mmCIF file of C-alpha atoms in Angstrom:
data_model
loop_
_atom_site.group_PDB
_atom_site.id
_atom_site.type_symbol
_atom_site.label_atom_id
_atom_site.label_comp_id
_atom_site.label_asym_id
_atom_site.label_seq_id
_atom_site.Cartn_x
_atom_site.Cartn_y
_atom_site.Cartn_z
ATOM 1 C CA MET H 298 -28.746 5.761 -6.424
ATOM 2 C CA PRO H 299 -29.471 4.046 -3.103
ATOM 3 C CA ARG H 300 -28.498 7.307 -1.385
ATOM 4 C CA HIS H 301 -28.940 10.931 -2.367
ATOM 5 C CA ALA H 302 -25.219 11.348 -3.095
ATOM 6 C CA ALA H 303 -22.669 8.965 -4.584
ATOM 7 C CA VAL H 304 -19.070 8.799 -5.724
ATOM 8 C CA HIS H 305 -18.468 7.195 -9.117
ATOM 9 C CA VAL H 306 -15.116 5.715 -10.176
ATOM 10 C CA ASP H 307 -14.387 5.304 -13.879
ATOM 11 C CA LEU H 308 -11.859 2.490 -14.219
ATOM 12 C CA ASP H 309 -11.633 3.093 -17.961
ATOM 13 C CA ALA H 310 -10.197 6.501 -17.111
ATOM 14 C CA VAL H 311 -7.598 4.845 -14.862
ATOM 15 C CA SER H 312 -6.689 2.489 -17.706
ATOM 16 C CA HIS H 313 -6.367 5.417 -20.136
ATOM 17 C CA ASN H 314 -4.168 7.392 -17.749
ATOM 18 C CA VAL H 315 -1.841 4.486 -17.004
ATOM 19 C CA ALA H 316 -1.460 3.638 -20.695
ATOM 20 C CA ALA H 317 -0.732 7.286 -21.524
ATOM 21 C CA LEU H 318 1.798 7.544 -18.711
ATOM 22 C CA ARG H 319 3.352 4.231 -19.757
ATOM 23 C CA SER H 320 3.938 5.574 -23.260
ATOM 24 C CA HIS H 321 5.120 8.976 -22.056
ATOM 25 C CA VAL H 322 7.826 7.775 -19.647
ATOM 26 C CA ALA H 323 9.136 4.804 -21.677
ATOM 27 C CA PRO H 324 11.619 3.206 -21.451
ATOM 28 C CA ALA H 325 11.468 3.895 -17.707
ATOM 29 C CA GLU H 326 9.452 1.440 -15.625
ATOM 30 C CA LEU H 327 6.070 2.609 -14.353
ATOM 31 C CA CYS H 328 5.216 2.183 -10.671
ATOM 32 C CA VAL H 329 1.605 3.053 -9.820
ATOM 33 C CA VAL H 330 0.934 4.249 -6.276
ATOM 34 C CA VAL H 331 -2.225 2.758 -4.741
ATOM 35 C CA LYS H 332 -1.790 3.903 -1.142
ATOM 36 C CA ALA H 333 -4.797 5.119 0.877
ATOM 37 C CA ASP H 334 -7.145 2.672 -0.879
ATOM 38 C CA GLY H 335 -5.973 3.844 -4.270
ATOM 39 C CA TYR H 336 -6.395 7.510 -3.292
ATOM 40 C CA GLY H 337 -9.952 6.618 -2.366
ATOM 41 C CA HIS H 338 -10.729 4.969 -5.710
ATOM 42 C CA GLY H 339 -10.478 1.361 -4.491
ATOM 43 C CA ALA H 340 -7.017 -0.169 -4.322
ATOM 44 C CA GLU H 341 -7.947 -3.622 -5.606
ATOM 45 C CA ASP H 342 -9.725 -2.405 -8.740
ATOM 46 C CA VAL H 343 -7.160 0.293 -9.494
ATOM 47 C CA ALA H 344 -4.259 -2.124 -9.012
ATOM 48 C CA ALA H 345 -5.738 -4.703 -11.377
ATOM 49 C CA VAL H 346 -6.594 -2.129 -14.044
ATOM 50 C CA ALA H 347 -3.196 -0.413 -13.740
ATOM 51 C CA LEU H 348 -1.310 -3.672 -14.176
ATOM 52 C CA ASP H 349 -3.431 -4.594 -17.195
ATOM 53 C CA ALA H 350 -2.728 -1.164 -18.700
ATOM 54 C CA GLY H 351 1.039 -1.527 -18.446
ATOM 55 C CA ALA H 352 2.178 -0.734 -14.905
ATOM 56 C CA ASP H 353 5.299 -2.683 -13.942
ATOM 57 C CA ARG H 354 4.758 -2.588 -10.195
ATOM 58 C CA LEU H 355 2.678 -1.024 -7.437
ATOM 59 C CA ALA H 356 3.549 1.064 -4.390
ATOM 60 C CA VAL H 357 1.887 1.514 -0.998
ATOM 61 C CA ALA H 358 2.567 3.449 2.187
ATOM 62 C CA LEU H 359 1.802 0.810 4.827
ATOM 63 C CA VAL H 360 2.563 -2.876 5.305
ATOM 64 C CA GLU H 361 -1.158 -3.480 5.878
ATOM 65 C CA GLU H 362 -1.950 -1.998 2.459
ATOM 66 C CA GLY H 363 0.469 -4.399 0.826
ATOM 67 C CA GLN H 364 -0.981 -7.329 2.750
ATOM 68 C CA GLU H 365 -4.484 -6.397 1.573
ATOM 69 C CA LEU H 366 -3.363 -6.394 -2.052
ATOM 70 C CA ARG H 367 -1.794 -9.839 -1.594
ATOM 71 C CA ASP H 368 -4.995 -11.101 0.023
ATOM 72 C CA MET H 369 -6.849 -9.836 -3.038
ATOM 73 C CA GLY H 370 -4.671 -11.998 -5.273
ATOM 74 C CA ILE H 371 -2.330 -9.282 -6.584
ATOM 75 C CA ASP H 372 1.047 -10.936 -7.178
ATOM 76 C CA ALA H 373 2.900 -8.081 -8.916
ATOM 77 C CA PRO H 374 5.917 -6.463 -7.217
ATOM 78 C CA ILE H 375 4.811 -4.073 -4.458
ATOM 79 C CA LEU H 376 7.139 -1.388 -3.097
ATOM 80 C CA LEU H 377 6.626 -0.094 0.441
ATOM 81 C CA LEU H 378 7.505 3.599 0.165
ATOM 82 C CA SER H 379 8.897 4.075 3.670
ATOM 83 C CA GLN H 380 10.797 1.994 6.191
ATOM 84 C CA PRO H 381 8.422 -0.184 8.231
ATOM 85 C CA PRO H 382 8.720 -0.415 12.015
ATOM 86 C CA ALA H 383 10.903 -3.236 13.264
ATOM 87 C CA ASP H 384 7.903 -5.189 14.528
ATOM 88 C CA ALA H 385 6.302 -5.064 11.056
ATOM 89 C CA MET H 386 9.307 -6.432 9.172
ATOM 90 C CA ALA H 387 8.195 -10.057 9.442
ATOM 91 C CA ASP H 388 4.754 -9.212 8.066
ATOM 92 C CA ALA H 389 6.301 -7.275 5.177
ATOM 93 C CA LEU H 390 8.532 -10.229 4.361
ATOM 94 C CA ALA H 391 5.661 -12.715 4.594
ATOM 95 C CA ALA H 392 3.663 -10.573 2.147
ATOM 96 C CA GLU H 393 6.658 -10.497 -0.213
ATOM 97 C CA LEU H 394 6.817 -6.706 -0.172
ATOM 98 C CA THR H 395 9.879 -4.842 -1.354
ATOM 99 C CA ILE H 396 10.593 -2.516 1.530
ATOM 100 C CA THR H 397 12.315 0.839 1.788
ATOM 101 C CA VAL H 398 15.123 1.288 4.302
ATOM 102 C CA ASP H 399 16.933 4.462 5.315
ATOM 103 C CA THR H 400 18.587 3.754 8.681
ATOM 104 C CA ALA H 401 21.115 1.287 10.031
ATOM 105 C CA SER H 402 18.594 0.016 12.572
ATOM 106 C CA GLY H 403 16.014 -0.558 9.841
ATOM 107 C CA ILE H 404 18.498 -2.534 7.766
ATOM 108 C CA ASP H 405 19.424 -4.637 10.771
ATOM 109 C CA ALA H 406 15.759 -5.273 11.590
ATOM 110 C CA ALA H 407 15.050 -6.352 8.016
ATOM 111 C CA ALA H 408 18.038 -8.700 8.027
ATOM 112 C CA ALA H 409 16.983 -10.162 11.368
ATOM 113 C CA ALA H 410 13.442 -10.800 10.105
ATOM 114 C CA ALA H 411 14.784 -12.482 6.992
ATOM 115 C CA SER H 412 17.147 -14.619 9.041
ATOM 116 C CA ARG H 413 14.349 -15.752 11.347
ATOM 117 C CA ALA H 414 12.173 -16.633 8.348
ATOM 118 C CA ALA H 415 14.954 -18.576 6.635
ATOM 119 C CA PRO H 416 17.959 -19.049 8.924
ATOM 120 C CA GLY H 417 21.241 -18.446 7.166
ATOM 121 C CA ILE H 418 19.778 -16.882 4.014
ATOM 122 C CA ALA H 419 19.863 -13.276 5.182
ATOM 123 C CA CYS H 420 23.488 -13.495 6.220
ATOM 124 C CA SER H 421 24.910 -16.011 3.779
ATOM 125 C CA GLY H 422 26.521 -13.493 1.463
ATOM 126 C CA PRO H 423 26.326 -9.998 -0.019
ATOM 127 C CA GLY H 424 23.104 -9.142 -1.774
ATOM 128 C CA ASP H 425 21.412 -12.511 -2.100
ATOM 129 C CA GLY H 426 18.532 -12.047 0.352
ATOM 130 C CA TRP H 427 15.375 -9.982 0.722
ATOM 131 C CA SER H 428 15.211 -7.154 -1.844
ATOM 132 C CA VAL H 429 15.090 -3.616 -0.450
ATOM 133 C CA HIS H 430 15.284 -0.070 -1.789
ATOM 134 C CA LEU H 431 17.413 2.607 -0.152
ATOM 135 C CA LYS H 432 15.823 6.059 0.099
ATOM 136 C CA VAL H 433 18.009 9.174 0.096
ATOM 137 C CA ASP H 434 16.733 12.550 1.269
ATOM 138 C CA THR H 435 17.946 15.112 -1.268
ATOM 139 C CA GLY H 436 15.709 17.942 -0.084
ATOM 140 C CA MET H 437 12.161 16.716 0.583
ATOM 141 C CA HIS H 438 12.990 16.279 4.305
ATOM 142 C CA ARG H 439 10.279 13.705 4.883
ATOM 143 C CA VAL H 440 11.850 10.248 4.695
ATOM 144 C CA GLY H 441 15.338 9.138 3.712
ATOM 145 C CA CYS H 442 18.965 9.068 4.784
ATOM 146 C CA ALA H 443 21.312 12.005 4.380
ATOM 147 C CA PRO H 444 23.301 11.869 1.127
ATOM 148 C CA HIS H 445 26.596 11.374 2.970
ATOM 149 C CA GLU H 446 25.152 8.282 4.678
ATOM 150 C CA ALA H 447 24.015 6.515 1.511
ATOM 151 C CA VAL H 448 27.186 4.594 0.622
ATOM 152 C CA GLY H 449 27.643 3.311 4.162
ATOM 153 C CA LEU H 450 24.035 2.185 4.362
ATOM 154 C CA ALA H 451 24.212 0.546 0.932
ATOM 155 C CA LEU H 452 27.264 -1.420 2.046
ATOM 156 C CA ARG H 453 25.456 -2.357 5.255
ATOM 157 C CA ILE H 454 22.521 -3.677 3.201
ATOM 158 C CA LEU H 455 24.875 -5.975 1.319
ATOM 159 C CA ASP H 456 26.882 -6.935 4.405
ATOM 160 C CA ARG H 457 23.672 -8.022 6.130
ATOM 161 C CA GLY H 458 22.855 -10.305 3.212
ATOM 162 C CA LEU H 459 20.010 -8.202 1.821
ATOM 163 C CA ALA H 460 19.715 -7.344 -1.871
ATOM 164 C CA LEU H 461 19.872 -3.695 -2.908
ATOM 165 C CA GLU H 462 17.228 -3.733 -5.637
ATOM 166 C CA GLY H 463 16.861 0.037 -5.940
ATOM 167 C CA THR H 464 17.910 3.491 -4.760
ATOM 168 C CA PHE H 465 15.598 6.483 -4.821
ATOM 169 C CA THR H 466 14.688 9.964 -3.692
ATOM 170 C CA HIS H 467 11.540 12.113 -3.753
ATOM 171 C CA LEU H 468 11.152 15.469 -5.490
ATOM 172 C CA ALA H 469 9.657 18.179 -3.293
ATOM 173 C CA VAL H 470 8.489 20.830 -5.770
ATOM 174 C CA ALA H 471 8.498 19.165 -9.177
ATOM 175 C CA ASP H 472 4.960 20.494 -9.655
ATOM 176 C CA GLU H 473 6.437 24.032 -9.787
ATOM 177 C CA PRO H 474 8.590 23.727 -12.922
ATOM 178 C CA THR H 475 10.299 27.118 -12.659
ATOM 179 C CA ARG H 476 11.738 26.515 -9.204
ATOM 180 C CA PRO H 477 15.411 25.473 -9.066
ATOM 181 C CA GLU H 478 15.104 22.938 -6.245
ATOM 182 C CA THR H 479 14.316 20.015 -8.548
ATOM 183 C CA VAL H 480 17.539 20.472 -10.501
ATOM 184 C CA GLY H 481 19.423 20.678 -7.210
ATOM 185 C CA GLN H 482 17.812 17.519 -5.868
ATOM 186 C CA LEU H 483 18.604 15.571 -9.026
ATOM 187 C CA SER H 484 22.195 16.807 -8.914
ATOM 188 C CA ARG H 485 22.597 15.628 -5.318
ATOM 189 C CA PHE H 486 21.014 12.289 -6.177
ATOM 190 C CA HIS H 487 23.355 11.726 -9.122
ATOM 191 C CA ALA H 488 26.301 12.568 -6.871
ATOM 192 C CA VAL H 489 25.152 9.861 -4.450
ATOM 193 C CA LEU H 490 24.819 7.356 -7.295
ATOM 194 C CA GLU H 491 28.345 8.176 -8.475
ATOM 195 C CA GLU H 492 29.719 7.679 -4.957
ATOM 196 C CA MET H 493 27.977 4.324 -4.753
ATOM 197 C CA ALA H 494 29.455 3.257 -8.090
ATOM 198 C CA GLU H 495 32.932 4.330 -6.964
ATOM 199 C CA ALA H 496 32.465 2.154 -3.856
ATOM 200 C CA GLY H 497 31.597 -0.806 -6.083
ATOM 201 C CA VAL H 498 27.899 -0.772 -5.188
ATOM 202 C CA ASP H 499 25.228 -1.365 -7.814
ATOM 203 C CA ALA H 500 22.437 1.103 -6.969
ATOM 204 C CA GLY H 501 19.867 -1.059 -8.760
ATOM 205 C CA VAL H 502 16.711 0.595 -10.069
ATOM 206 C CA ARG H 503 17.186 4.361 -9.795
ATOM 207 C CA HIS H 504 14.027 6.414 -9.305
ATOM 208 C CA ALA H 505 13.198 9.980 -8.341
ATOM 209 C CA ALA H 506 10.131 11.134 -10.278
ATOM 210 C CA ASN H 507 6.662 11.420 -8.803
ATOM 211 C CA SER H 508 3.734 12.371 -11.092
ATOM 212 C CA ALA H 509 5.051 15.890 -11.620
ATOM 213 C CA GLY H 510 8.575 14.648 -12.219
ATOM 214 C CA ALA H 511 7.379 12.031 -14.685
ATOM 215 C CA LEU H 512 5.274 14.529 -16.624
ATOM 216 C CA LEU H 513 7.369 17.680 -16.505
ATOM 217 C CA HIS H 514 11.024 16.722 -15.902
ATOM 218 C CA PRO H 515 12.368 14.200 -18.445
ATOM 219 C CA ASP H 516 15.754 14.111 -16.684
ATOM 220 C CA ALA H 517 14.049 12.830 -13.537
ATOM 221 C CA ARG H 518 12.624 9.654 -15.094
ATOM 222 C CA LEU H 519 15.804 7.559 -14.733
ATOM 223 C CA ASP H 520 15.002 3.807 -14.528
ATOM 224 C CA MET H 521 11.517 4.106 -12.994
ATOM 225 C CA VAL H 522 8.857 6.668 -12.129
ATOM 226 C CA ARG H 523 6.310 6.526 -9.300
ATOM 227 C CA VAL H 524 2.967 7.999 -10.313
ATOM 228 C CA GLY H 525 0.221 8.623 -7.827
ATOM 229 C CA ILE H 526 -2.191 11.467 -8.486
ATOM 230 C CA ALA H 527 -1.788 11.392 -12.277
ATOM 231 C CA THR H 528 -3.031 7.804 -12.301
ATOM 232 C CA TYR H 529 -6.395 9.112 -11.169
ATOM 233 C CA GLY H 530 -6.597 11.853 -13.782
ATOM 234 C CA VAL H 531 -5.633 14.805 -11.629
ATOM 235 C CA GLY H 532 -2.756 17.104 -12.521
ATOM 236 C CA PRO H 533 -0.030 17.534 -9.884
ATOM 237 C CA ALA H 534 -0.981 21.201 -9.541
ATOM 238 C CA PRO H 535 -3.648 23.486 -11.011
ATOM 239 C CA ASP H 536 -3.069 25.231 -14.343
ATOM 240 C CA LEU H 537 -0.099 23.108 -15.423
ATOM 241 C CA ASP H 538 0.332 22.567 -19.149
ATOM 242 C CA LEU H 539 0.559 18.763 -19.201
ATOM 243 C CA PRO H 540 2.139 16.855 -22.109
ATOM 244 C CA ILE H 541 -0.554 14.139 -22.066
ATOM 245 C CA GLU H 542 -4.312 14.152 -21.613
ATOM 246 C CA LEU H 543 -5.505 12.796 -18.298
ATOM 247 C CA HIS H 544 -9.078 11.640 -17.669
ATOM 248 C CA ALA H 545 -10.609 12.243 -14.245
ATOM 249 C CA ALA H 546 -11.450 8.885 -12.662
ATOM 250 C CA MET H 547 -13.749 10.140 -9.908
ATOM 251 C CA SER H 548 -16.950 12.123 -10.001
ATOM 252 C CA VAL H 549 -19.552 12.927 -7.372
ATOM 253 C CA ALA H 550 -23.286 13.122 -8.026
ATOM 254 C CA ALA H 551 -26.033 14.312 -5.710
ATOM 255 C CA GLU H 552 -29.687 15.260 -5.791
ATOM 256 C CA VAL H 553 -30.508 18.943 -5.526
ATOM 257 C CA SER H 554 -32.676 19.411 -2.456
#
């Protein structure tokens, strides 16, 4: 080692984990989260290995993270997990990111950016423009619209000429399987989806499950799961009895002094 301590990343372990997750959640799509430089494992390498191992798309937290993946030559679909600021919409569009929206102002900003990039496209008709996902807060209380706002915002997405590619929520305590909140969140999410259908809105790709949801709650898998920590071989919480074997992708070595 050039230094007395080093971090080692085993990309074969990442490949194993993604393939195992792919098989476990099928037929749901697999979205691998590579935010924060792939949880510190190296976003470019993890993204390439994950896609080769069967991931359908990637997810990031920041527009800049998505831009970096594009600059690295990654051309797979990339979902931005939260609504970008209005002044970052143009960059997100230029990088061909699929953004999350959860407010009327965010939807309007996305439509305006799309219209400036291609005048007339973002307002030429319902649902034929830039693809977005609508996030609904069913109990995580971090990002997302209130359930009663979802139908109105979905209609606004279409009215502004954007395409509603997906609708999702985030599970707060799926890593604690005995707690009732996960069932409650899924129930509220399904109620939102039913209201959207009654309003004539296609919710698109429905997704709710994080790593814990994907591994421990089959009812949460829906059309797609978003796996972060499990990709890297770490269980969502200590002492969980996991249905698949995960291989740790990171190790640290140091000299004893």
